[in-house]
Each structure stands twice: as C-alpha cells, then as structure tokens.
XYZ file of C-alpha atoms in Angstrom:
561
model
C 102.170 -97.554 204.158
C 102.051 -100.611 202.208
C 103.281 -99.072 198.655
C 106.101 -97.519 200.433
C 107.181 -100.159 202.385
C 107.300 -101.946 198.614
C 109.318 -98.786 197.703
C 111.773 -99.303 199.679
C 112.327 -102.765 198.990
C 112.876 -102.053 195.242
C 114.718 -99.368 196.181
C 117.582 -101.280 198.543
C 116.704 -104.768 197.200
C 118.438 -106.817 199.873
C 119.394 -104.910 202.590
C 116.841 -104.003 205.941
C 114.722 -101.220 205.707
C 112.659 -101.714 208.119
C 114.255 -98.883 210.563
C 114.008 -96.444 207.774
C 110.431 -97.523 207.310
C 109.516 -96.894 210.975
C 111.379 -93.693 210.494
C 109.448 -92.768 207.968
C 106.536 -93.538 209.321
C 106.931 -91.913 212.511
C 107.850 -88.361 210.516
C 104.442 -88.816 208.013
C 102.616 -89.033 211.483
C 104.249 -85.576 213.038
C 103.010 -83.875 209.552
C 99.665 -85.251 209.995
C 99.398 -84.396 213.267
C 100.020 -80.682 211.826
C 96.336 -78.158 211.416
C 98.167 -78.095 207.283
C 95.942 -75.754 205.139
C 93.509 -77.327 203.256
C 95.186 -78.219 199.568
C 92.777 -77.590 196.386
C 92.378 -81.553 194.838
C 93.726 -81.683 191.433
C 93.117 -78.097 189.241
C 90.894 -76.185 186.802
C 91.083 -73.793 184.359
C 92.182 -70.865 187.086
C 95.357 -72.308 187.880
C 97.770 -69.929 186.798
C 101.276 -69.932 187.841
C 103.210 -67.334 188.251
C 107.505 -68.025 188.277
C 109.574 -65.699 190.047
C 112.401 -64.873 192.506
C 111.402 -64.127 196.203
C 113.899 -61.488 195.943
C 112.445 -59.503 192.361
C 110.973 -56.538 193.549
C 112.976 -54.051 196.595
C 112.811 -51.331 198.512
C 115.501 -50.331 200.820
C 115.005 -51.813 204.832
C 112.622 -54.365 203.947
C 112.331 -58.341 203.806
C 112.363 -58.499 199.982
C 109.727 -61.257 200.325
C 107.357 -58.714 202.133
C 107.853 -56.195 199.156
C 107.044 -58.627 196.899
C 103.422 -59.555 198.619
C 102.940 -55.790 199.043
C 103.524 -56.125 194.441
C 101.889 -59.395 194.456
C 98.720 -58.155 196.133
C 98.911 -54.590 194.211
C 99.122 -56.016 190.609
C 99.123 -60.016 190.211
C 96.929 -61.588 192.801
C 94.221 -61.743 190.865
C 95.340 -63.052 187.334
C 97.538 -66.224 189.348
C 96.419 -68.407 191.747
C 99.717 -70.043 192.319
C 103.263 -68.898 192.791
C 106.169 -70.582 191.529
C 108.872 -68.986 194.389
C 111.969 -69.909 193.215
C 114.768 -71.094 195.768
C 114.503 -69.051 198.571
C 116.594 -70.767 201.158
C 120.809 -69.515 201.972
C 122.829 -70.511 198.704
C 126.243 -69.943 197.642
C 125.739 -69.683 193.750
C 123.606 -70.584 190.997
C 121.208 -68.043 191.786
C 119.263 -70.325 194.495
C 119.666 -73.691 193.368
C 122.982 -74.317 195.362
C 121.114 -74.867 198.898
C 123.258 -74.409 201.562
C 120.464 -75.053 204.333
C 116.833 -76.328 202.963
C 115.028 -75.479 206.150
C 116.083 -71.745 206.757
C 114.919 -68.863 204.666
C 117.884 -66.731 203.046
C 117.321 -63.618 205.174
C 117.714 -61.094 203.132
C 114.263 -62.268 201.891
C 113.273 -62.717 205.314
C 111.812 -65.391 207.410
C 108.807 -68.306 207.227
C 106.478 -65.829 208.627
C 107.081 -64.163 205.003
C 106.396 -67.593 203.171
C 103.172 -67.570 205.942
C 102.639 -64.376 204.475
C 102.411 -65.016 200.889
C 100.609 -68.307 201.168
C 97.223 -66.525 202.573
C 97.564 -64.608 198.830
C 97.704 -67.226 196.588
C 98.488 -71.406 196.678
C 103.560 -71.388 197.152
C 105.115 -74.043 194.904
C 108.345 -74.347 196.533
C 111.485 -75.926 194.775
C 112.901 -79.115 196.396
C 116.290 -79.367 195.181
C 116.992 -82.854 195.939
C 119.566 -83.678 193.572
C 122.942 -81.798 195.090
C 123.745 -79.287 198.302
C 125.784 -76.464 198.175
C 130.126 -77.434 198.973
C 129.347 -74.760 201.865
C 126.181 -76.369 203.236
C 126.418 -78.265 207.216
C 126.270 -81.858 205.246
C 128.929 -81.513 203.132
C 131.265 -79.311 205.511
C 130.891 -81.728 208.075
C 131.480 -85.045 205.663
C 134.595 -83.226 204.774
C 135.425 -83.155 208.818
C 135.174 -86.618 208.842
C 131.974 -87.240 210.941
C 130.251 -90.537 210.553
C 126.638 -89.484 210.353
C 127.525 -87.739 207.085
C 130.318 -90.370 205.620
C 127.816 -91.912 203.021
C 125.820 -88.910 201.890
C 128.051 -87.899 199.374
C 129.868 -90.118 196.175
C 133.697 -90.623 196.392
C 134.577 -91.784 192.962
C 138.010 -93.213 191.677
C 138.776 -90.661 188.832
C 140.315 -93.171 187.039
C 136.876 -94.862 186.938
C 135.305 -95.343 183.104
C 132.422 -92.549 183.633
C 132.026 -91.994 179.664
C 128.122 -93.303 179.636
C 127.056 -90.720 182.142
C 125.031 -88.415 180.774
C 126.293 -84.711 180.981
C 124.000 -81.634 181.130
C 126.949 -79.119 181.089
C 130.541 -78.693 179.457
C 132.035 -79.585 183.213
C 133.983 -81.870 184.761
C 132.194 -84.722 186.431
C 134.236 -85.165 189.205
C 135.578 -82.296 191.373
C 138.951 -82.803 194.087
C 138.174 -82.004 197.751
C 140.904 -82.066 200.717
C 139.241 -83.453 203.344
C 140.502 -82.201 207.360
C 142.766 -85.809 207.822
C 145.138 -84.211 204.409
C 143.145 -86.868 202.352
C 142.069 -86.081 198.983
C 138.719 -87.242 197.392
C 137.029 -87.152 194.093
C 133.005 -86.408 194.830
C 130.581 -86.405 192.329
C 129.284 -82.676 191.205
C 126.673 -83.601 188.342
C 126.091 -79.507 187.876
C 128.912 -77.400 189.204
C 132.026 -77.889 191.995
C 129.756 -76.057 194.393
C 126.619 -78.287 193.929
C 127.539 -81.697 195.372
C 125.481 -84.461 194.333
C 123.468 -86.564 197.126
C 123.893 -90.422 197.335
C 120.311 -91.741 197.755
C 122.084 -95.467 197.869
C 122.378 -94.275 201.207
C 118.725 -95.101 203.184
C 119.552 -92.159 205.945
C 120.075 -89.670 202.866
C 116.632 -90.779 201.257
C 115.467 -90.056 205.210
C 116.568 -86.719 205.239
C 115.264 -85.601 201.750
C 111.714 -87.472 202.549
C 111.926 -84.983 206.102
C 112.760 -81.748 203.818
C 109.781 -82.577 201.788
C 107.621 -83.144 204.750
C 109.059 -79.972 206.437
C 107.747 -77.496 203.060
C 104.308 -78.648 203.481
C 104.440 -78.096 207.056
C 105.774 -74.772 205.808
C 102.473 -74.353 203.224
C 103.786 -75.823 200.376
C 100.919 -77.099 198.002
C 102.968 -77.324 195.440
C 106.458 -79.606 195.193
C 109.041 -78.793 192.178
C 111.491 -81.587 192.243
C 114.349 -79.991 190.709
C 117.022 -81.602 188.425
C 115.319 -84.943 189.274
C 116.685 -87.510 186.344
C 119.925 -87.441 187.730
C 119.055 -88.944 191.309
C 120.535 -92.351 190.941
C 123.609 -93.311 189.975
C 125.173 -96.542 188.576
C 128.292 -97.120 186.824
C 127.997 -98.310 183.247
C 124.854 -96.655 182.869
C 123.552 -92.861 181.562
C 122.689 -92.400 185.461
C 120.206 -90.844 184.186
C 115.750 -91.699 184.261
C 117.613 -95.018 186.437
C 114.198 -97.025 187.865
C 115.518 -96.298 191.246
C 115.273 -92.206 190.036
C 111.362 -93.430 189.337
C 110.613 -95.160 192.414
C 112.031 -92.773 194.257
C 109.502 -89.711 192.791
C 106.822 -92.565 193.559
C 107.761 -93.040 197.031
C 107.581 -88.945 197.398
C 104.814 -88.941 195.911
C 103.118 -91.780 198.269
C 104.486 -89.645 201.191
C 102.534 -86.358 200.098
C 99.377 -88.388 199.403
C 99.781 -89.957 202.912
C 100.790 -86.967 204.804
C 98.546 -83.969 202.322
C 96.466 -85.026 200.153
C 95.975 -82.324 197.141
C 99.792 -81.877 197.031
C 101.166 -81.463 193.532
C 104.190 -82.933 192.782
C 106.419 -81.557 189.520
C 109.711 -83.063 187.931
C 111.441 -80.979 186.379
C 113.406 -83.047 183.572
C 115.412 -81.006 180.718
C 115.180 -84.057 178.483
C 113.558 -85.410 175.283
C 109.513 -85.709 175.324
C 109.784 -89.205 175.767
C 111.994 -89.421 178.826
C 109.955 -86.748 180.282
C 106.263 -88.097 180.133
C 107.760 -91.084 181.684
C 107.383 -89.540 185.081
C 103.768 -89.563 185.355
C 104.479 -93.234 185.489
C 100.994 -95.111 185.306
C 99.130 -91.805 185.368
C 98.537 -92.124 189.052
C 101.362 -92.989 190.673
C 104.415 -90.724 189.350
C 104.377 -86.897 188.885
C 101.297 -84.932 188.995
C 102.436 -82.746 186.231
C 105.838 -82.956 184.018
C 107.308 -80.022 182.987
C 106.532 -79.281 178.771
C 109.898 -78.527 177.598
C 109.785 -79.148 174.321
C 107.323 -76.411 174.086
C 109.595 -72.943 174.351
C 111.807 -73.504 171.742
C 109.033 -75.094 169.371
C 107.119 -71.741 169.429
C 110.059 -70.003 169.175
C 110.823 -72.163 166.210
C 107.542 -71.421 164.758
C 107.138 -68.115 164.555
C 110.854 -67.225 164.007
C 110.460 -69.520 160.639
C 106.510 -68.251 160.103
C 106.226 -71.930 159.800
C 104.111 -74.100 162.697
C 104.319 -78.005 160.983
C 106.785 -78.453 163.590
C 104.682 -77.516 166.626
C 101.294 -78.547 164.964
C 103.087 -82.186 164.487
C 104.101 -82.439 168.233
C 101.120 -81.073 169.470
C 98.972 -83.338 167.396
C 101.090 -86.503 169.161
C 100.385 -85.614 172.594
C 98.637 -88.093 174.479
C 95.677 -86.478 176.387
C 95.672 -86.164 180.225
C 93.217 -87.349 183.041
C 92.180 -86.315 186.202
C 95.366 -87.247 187.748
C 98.148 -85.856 185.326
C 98.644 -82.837 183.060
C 100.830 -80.909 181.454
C 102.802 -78.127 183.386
C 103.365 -75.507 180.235
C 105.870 -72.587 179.830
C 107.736 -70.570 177.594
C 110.150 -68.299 179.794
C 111.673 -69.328 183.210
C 114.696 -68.556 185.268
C 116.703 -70.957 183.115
C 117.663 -70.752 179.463
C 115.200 -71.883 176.271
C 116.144 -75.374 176.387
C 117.144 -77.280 173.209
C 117.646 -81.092 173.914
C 113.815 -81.578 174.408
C 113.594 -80.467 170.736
C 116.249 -82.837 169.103
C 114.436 -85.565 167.430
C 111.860 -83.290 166.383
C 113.611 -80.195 165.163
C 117.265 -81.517 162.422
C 119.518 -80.432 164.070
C 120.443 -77.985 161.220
C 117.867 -76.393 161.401
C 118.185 -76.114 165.684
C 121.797 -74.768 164.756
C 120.520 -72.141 162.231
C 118.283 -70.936 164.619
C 120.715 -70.582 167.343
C 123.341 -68.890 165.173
C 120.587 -66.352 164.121
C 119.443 -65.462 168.204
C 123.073 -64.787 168.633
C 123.154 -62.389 166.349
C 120.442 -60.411 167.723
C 122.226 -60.345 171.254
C 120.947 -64.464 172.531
C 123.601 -65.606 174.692
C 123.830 -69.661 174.390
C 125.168 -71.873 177.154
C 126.759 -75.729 175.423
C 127.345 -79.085 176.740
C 130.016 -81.520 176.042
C 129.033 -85.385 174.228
C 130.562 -88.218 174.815
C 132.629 -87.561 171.888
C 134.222 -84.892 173.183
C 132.396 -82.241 170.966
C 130.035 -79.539 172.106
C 126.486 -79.038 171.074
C 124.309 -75.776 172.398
C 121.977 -76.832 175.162
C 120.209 -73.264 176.049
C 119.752 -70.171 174.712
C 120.245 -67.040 177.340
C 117.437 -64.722 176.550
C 114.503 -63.217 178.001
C 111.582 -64.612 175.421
C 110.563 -61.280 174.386
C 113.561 -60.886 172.693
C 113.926 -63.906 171.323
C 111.097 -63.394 169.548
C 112.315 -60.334 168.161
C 115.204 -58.667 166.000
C 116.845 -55.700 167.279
C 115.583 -53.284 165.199
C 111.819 -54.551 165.729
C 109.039 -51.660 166.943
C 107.645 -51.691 169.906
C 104.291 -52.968 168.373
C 105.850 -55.488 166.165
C 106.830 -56.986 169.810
C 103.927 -56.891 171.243
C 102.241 -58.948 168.565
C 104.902 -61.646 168.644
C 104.769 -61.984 172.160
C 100.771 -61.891 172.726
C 101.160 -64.693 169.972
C 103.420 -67.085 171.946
C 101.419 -66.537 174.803
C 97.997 -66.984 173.519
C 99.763 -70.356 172.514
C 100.755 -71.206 176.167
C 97.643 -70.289 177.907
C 95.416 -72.322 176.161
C 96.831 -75.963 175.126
C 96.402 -78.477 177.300
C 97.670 -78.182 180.427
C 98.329 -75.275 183.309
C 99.975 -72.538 182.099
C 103.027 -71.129 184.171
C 104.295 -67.303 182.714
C 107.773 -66.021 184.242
C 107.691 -62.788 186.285
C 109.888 -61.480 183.349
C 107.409 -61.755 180.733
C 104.571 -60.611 183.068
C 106.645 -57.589 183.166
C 107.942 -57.218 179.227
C 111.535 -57.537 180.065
C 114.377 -56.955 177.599
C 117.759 -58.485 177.792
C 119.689 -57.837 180.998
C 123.376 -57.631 180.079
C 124.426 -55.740 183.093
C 123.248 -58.469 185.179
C 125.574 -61.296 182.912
C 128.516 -58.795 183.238
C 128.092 -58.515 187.135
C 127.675 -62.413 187.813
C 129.350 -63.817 184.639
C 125.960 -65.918 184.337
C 124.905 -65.847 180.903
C 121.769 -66.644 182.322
C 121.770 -63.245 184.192
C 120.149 -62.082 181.127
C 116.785 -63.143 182.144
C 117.036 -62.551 185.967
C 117.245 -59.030 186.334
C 115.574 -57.748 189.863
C 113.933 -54.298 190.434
C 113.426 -51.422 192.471
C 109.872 -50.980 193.411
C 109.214 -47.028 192.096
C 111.331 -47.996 189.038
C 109.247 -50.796 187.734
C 105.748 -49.143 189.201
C 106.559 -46.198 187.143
C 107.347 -48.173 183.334
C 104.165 -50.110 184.501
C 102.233 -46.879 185.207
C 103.572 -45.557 182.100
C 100.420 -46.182 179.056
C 103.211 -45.742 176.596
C 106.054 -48.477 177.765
C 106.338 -51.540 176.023
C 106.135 -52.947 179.834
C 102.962 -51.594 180.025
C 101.620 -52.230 177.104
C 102.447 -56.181 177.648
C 101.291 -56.170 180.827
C 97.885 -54.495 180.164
C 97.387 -57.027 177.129
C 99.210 -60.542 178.279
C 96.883 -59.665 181.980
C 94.114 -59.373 179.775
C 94.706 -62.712 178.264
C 95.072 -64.675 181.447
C 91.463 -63.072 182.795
C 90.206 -64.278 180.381
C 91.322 -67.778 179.939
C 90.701 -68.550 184.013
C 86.759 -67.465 183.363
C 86.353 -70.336 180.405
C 85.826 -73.710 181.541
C 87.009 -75.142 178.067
C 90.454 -74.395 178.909
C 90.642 -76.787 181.687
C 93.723 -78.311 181.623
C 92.818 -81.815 181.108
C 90.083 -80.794 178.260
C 90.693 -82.936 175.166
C 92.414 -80.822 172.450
C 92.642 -81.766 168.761
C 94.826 -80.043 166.643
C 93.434 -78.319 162.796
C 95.231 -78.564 159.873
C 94.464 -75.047 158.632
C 98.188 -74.683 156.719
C 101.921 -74.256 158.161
C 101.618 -70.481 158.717
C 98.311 -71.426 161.158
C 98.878 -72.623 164.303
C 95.214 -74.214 165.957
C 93.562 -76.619 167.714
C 89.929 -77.396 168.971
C 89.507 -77.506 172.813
C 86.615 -79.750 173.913
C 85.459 -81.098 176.764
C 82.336 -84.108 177.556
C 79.310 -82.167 176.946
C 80.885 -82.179 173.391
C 80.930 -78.336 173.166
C 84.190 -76.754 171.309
C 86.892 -73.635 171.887
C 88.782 -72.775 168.324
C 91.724 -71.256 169.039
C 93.992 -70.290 165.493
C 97.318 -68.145 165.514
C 98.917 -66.929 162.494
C 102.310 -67.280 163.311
C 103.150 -65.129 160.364
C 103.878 -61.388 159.747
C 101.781 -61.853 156.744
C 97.782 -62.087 156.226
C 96.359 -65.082 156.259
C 93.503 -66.652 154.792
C 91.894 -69.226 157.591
C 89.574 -71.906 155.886
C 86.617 -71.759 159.007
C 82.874 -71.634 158.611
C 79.739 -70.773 161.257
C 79.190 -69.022 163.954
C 80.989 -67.884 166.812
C 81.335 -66.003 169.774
C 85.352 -64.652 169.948
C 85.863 -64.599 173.949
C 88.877 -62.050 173.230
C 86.437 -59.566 171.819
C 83.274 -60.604 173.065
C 81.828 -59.766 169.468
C 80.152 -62.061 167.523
C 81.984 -63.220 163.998
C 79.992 -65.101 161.028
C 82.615 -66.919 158.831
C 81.505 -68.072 155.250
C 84.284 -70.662 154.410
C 87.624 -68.322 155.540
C 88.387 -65.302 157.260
C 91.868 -63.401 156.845
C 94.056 -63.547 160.347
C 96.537 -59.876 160.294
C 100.292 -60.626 160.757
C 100.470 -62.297 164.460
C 96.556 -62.092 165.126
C 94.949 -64.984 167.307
C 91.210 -65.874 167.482
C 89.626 -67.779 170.306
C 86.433 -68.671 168.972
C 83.255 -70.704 170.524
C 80.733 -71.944 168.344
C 76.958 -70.414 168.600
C 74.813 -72.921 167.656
C-alpha cells in the first residue's frame, strides 16, 4: 500500500488523503477476500483478441449476450483466447461508451450471469470508461438536483474562461449549458459529446468511486481492463489537459490497485495520439500500462498498400523499441472506432495523409474532422470497415481477399498481441444503412446480425465472408501454435525494397521467423537465400539469392539449418 499511499500524495499534493487511503484500502481487501478466477501472468503467442459488441449476433427472445456465446463457442472459441466485449452496461448514445450505470448490464444483452457465462469460454476484457458518464446517468442527474455527495464530481467552468490550449479530439463545443433544479445555469465540461460529461478526478471521492468500478469488473471476471479515452483525465487550465502527470499517476495508482487486489490483470490505455505520447503510458516498463494501444499501425498499412509503397511502415516499425516481460504492444487494424489519423502525423506529410483521405472518400470512406486551435478543421478518422478501405469499388472478390489476408498477416505477427474486430473476422462491407439509421458515420463499421443470416454467408464456400473467414481463421491457428511470434520476441525489420514489407522474428535461443509481404499488386523479386520451412504451407522452399512474391503474397518462413 506504500506506492499508493505515494500516489495519492502526488496526486492531491497538500490536502489529507488519508480517509481516501483507508477507503481504499478497505475496498482492495473486500476484492481479495473474493474466490476471483485465477488470471494467466503476462501472455504468449496464443493471446488473441477478439473485439466485438455484446449485442452482434440475435435471435428473437434471447439475451443477445447468450446468442453470442452460443456463436462464440460454435465458430471463434478456438482461434481467440480473449474477448474484447465492448461497453455492455445501460448507455444513452455513442454506441456504449456513454455509461449511464457502470455496474448494471444493459438488459437487452442480459445480466452478469451472461458475462459469468462467457468468461468460462475464453479470458472478458471489459472497457472502463473512466473519463465521462452519460447526462442521464444517477451521478450527473442527481448533481443537477443539487445533492452534496455529487456537487464536485463534475467541472463547472466560466465560459468566458481562456480554454484555447485544450486539446480537442472532435469539431465540438467544449463546454455544454445545463439548468440545474434551483433555475441556475452551469457550464460543465463535455470533452466528447453534451451527453458524455467529463469526471473531475480533483475530486478524491470521484477517484474513490472509479478505483470501486474497477475493483467491481474483476469481481465481475474481468482479466482484462481497457481504460478508455484515458489522456484526457486531468484537467488544468493553461495546459493541453491532455497526458497531464496527474492523468499518469493516476493509470499507476490503477494499476497498483489490480496488482494488489489480482495479480495477472492487464491493464490497456487506450490513447488516440501520436506514438510518442502513447508509449509514454507504459511509464518505466513496470509501473504504467501493461499494453498501449498501436495506433499508428491501421492507417500505416493502409498507407502502404494503398500506395504499393511500405518505407513508411518499414521506417516506423524499424524505430520501435522492443518490449519485456512486463509491456507489449496491443496491435489492431479495425475496431469499433474509425482508422485513426493523428497517430500518423509526424510520420505520414500531411499531403500525402490528405490525398489518401480524399481518395477513400471516393470509394464510399466516410471521414469524421476535428477543429485546431486555429479554428480550421483537419480529418481525424476515416469511417470504414478495413476491408473496404483496402479496396476500390469495382475490386473482385479475390482481389479483396488478397489485400486483406495481406494487412492481416501484417498484424498477427509483429510484435505484440494481435486484436482482429468481429467485423473483419466476418468480411464485412460498408454498412450505410446503419449511418443512415443512427446518423453515426461510424455506423458503417458496426453493423449487427441475425444469427441464420450471417450462419448462412458463413456456410456459404462461395461468399467473400466465407472465404475470409476460412483463410484469416487459418492464419490465426497458425500463428498461436509458433512460439516465435510471442509478443515480446525481438523483431528486426529487412530492407528487402519499398514494395516488401518484412521483418525477422527472433527470440533467445537465437532461432529466426522471416515473415515478407509484397504489398504490391505486382510480382516481386525478394533478395533471400537458404532454407526454409514456410509454416503457411508447411512445404519446404530452397531460395538461391531471390524468389518472386505474386501481387499481395506473404511468406512466413523458418530457417532449416
């Protein structure tokens, strides 16, 4: 209890915390009390995530969380050992992430004997959206009545306050107008929308309540903690309010509270922001985040392959600082948000992000902005489900598939765990129907589905659902059965050209994993030599000096000595 105790002090500087500490301590004690299941320590080369929405597969009179165990168990339980449920508690908007109760289940999904459910199938990362509360939620309602216990946990703001450092994720306003019951009028802070209303962790009984949430998932089974929208935490006038060292300390003291209370618990920020900002949350390496979100990494290999051109990607790559036993990287190319584009500034001239952008729109991309502190707009996201993004309109079927195995192949074996959204899993094309019914443009990658709809395109040899499943399936089998791909195995990228994407996994026995991608839809020529045993095919391949790649093909190759 020591390191929080010094948590708190840096946290509150000069006021008591001593009855939050007791607090604290007392609630860390009830969780430990608790028979918790045991938690895996740290991860290996089977961790596979899998993202998704507790409510993405239904059937008519049932708890949509139940259907999706029944789908779980039938098709997925045995390529990922983790699930990634997204929000699953009562929201108003924002498709989860506006909580309007964090300890209740949203019942149309069903109740925590569901969550109980699911947990004995595979390891439940649940998202801990500790940031903001929904305007409709108990806290807020009953700070707008006026009652004391709930007077601080929110930030009143004089509009006429100079706000123009904050840092601004979304073309909003900053500051939304409530009526509170007395007639008065405040201005709150609302970093995200009017109906997401940010928390004020100044406040030592709101840091209590959010350190009791957390405790109350992995009573709940939890081995897994997404921290979501976390850079914004702390706020201080004349500063970004954003990555503040309070923000820090604060992951650290959740952090020391898992460790304490479950050891094996994984903790995850998620932090939209340039690489730099964002491998600052693992901290020392030990005392931070377990695992950082890689955000740069979407749009990179979208980049790549949309220009046939991988200097970009092979450049970052190569400047990645390896990972040890107590970090890694926590990779992804598709989740419920957009393809973000700020992590790539800095890498990727902006030109050349623009360009890109303007040529996803005209194959159908939808593209959400944000405002600068100029009063301009720059995109921030591109709406899309990554399948087509990868692809023009009038692509085949096979010319997809290719693409997409590509990117994939890409995400499941650098460095890190790999995490692949229930939408790719399942080959999904743009969903406009879902943007026209919510007004969401990113609806377009959320669609949900009727049980003996999507059964029958996956039963179906011929779909291009099928097709990806079978192969992408395939892909993750085979990655969680070869040690070399543990996550924290040292990788070294090869310069083999810019239309080659590759890099040597190896781990301290000094033995090797090629893995090369042309990123082209053009032969390649691939300067290699020896012998080697190509997991993929299981065939044995003797290269004299190069070997020619097809448009799009990937090789993962282990040297026979």
């Amino acid at each position: 209890m020591k390191k929080i105790k010094e948590r708190l002090s840096f946290i509150y500087e000069n006021q008591n915390i001593d009855s939050i500490l007791q607090r604290i301590e007392e609630r860390i004690a009830i969780t430990k009390q608790m028979s918790l299941k045991q938690r895996k320590q740290n991860w290996d080369e089977k961790d596979v995530v899998l993202i998704t929405y507790g409510d993405q597969f239904q059937e008519p009179d049932r708890p949509t969380l139940e259907t999706f165990k029944k789908m779980f168990d039938k098709h997925l339980a045995d390529k990922f050992e983790i699930v990634h449920l997204l929000p699953f508690y009562p929201y108003t908007s924002d498709d989860g992430f506006s909580v309007v109760d964090y300890k209740k289940v949203n019942p149309l999904l069903g109740d925590w004997k569901e969550i109980d459910h699911l947990s004995q199938s595979a390891r439940i990362m649940f998202d801990d959206v500790c940031n903001h509360i929904s305007a409709k939620s108990e806290w807020f309602q009953e700070y707008l009545n006026g009652n004391p216990e709930y007077q601080d946990f929110f930030i009143e703001m004089d509009p006429a306050t100079d706000l123009s450092a904050v840092t601004r994720p979304r073309a909003l306003p900053l500051l939304t107008k409530f009526t509170l019951a007395n007639g008065e009028e405040k201005y709150i802070w609302t970093t995200f929308s009017e109906d997401q209303i940010d928390l004020n962790f100044s406040n030592p009984n709101v840091l209590y309540s959010m350190i009791d949430v957390l405790l109350f998932y992995l009573e709940q089974g939890a081995e897994y903690i997404r921290l979501d929208a976390i850079g914004f935490m702390w706020k201080e006038i004349g500063t970004t309010c954003i990555h503040h060292e309070k923000t820090h300390e604060i992951v650290k003291l959740f952090r020391d509270v898992a460790d304490e209370a479950a050891k094996g618990t994984v903790i995850i920020t998620e932090t939209n922001v340039p690489h730099k900002d964002n491998i600052a949350y693992f901290g020392n390496g030990s005392d931070e985040a377990h695992m950082v979100y890689q955000f740069p990494l979407p749009p990179l290999v979208l980049n790549a392959i949309h220009k046939g051109d991988a200097s970009a990607l092979s450049k970052w790559a190569s400047d990645l600082r390896p990972t040890e036993g107590e970090t890694t990287f926590f990779n992804f190319l598709a989740s419920h948000d957009g393809i973000g584009l700020n992590p790539i500034r800095g890498i990727i001239p902006e030109e050349e992000i623009l360009a890109m952008v303007e040529d996803l729109k005209k194959e159908g991309a939808l593209v959400n902005y944000k405002k600068n502190p100029d009063g301009s707009e720059s995109p921030y996201e591109i709406n899309v489900t990554y399948l087509d993004a990868l692809n023009k309109r009038t692509d085949d079927d096979d010319l997809r598939v290719k693409r997409f195995l590509a990117a994939h192949s890409i995400l499941l074996t650098l460095q890190g765990v790999p995490a692949v959204y229930i939408q790719s899993i399942l080959g999904s094309r743009n969903d406009y129907n879902g943007v026209s019914k919510t007004g969401m443009n990113r609806s377009i990658n959320r669609q949900k589905y009727e049980v003996i709809e999507i059964e029958e395109e996956l039963t179906n040899p011929e779909s291009l659902r099928s097709k990806i499943f079978r192969e992408l399936t395939k892909l993750i089998q085979i990655r969680k059965s070869e040690p070399l791909f543990h996550p924290n195995s040292t990788m070294a990228v090869m310069n083999l050209g810019k239309e080659i994407f590759a890099f040597d996994r190896m781990n301290s026995k000094h033995e090797s994993l090629f893995v090369v991608h042309n990123i082209t839809n053009e032969p390649v020529d691939c300067r290699l030599n020896g012998t080697f045993l190509n997991i993929i095919s299981g065939e044995t391949v003797v290269i004299n000096n190069s070997f020619t790649l097809a448009p799009y093909q990937f090789v993962w190759l282990k040297p026979i000595i």
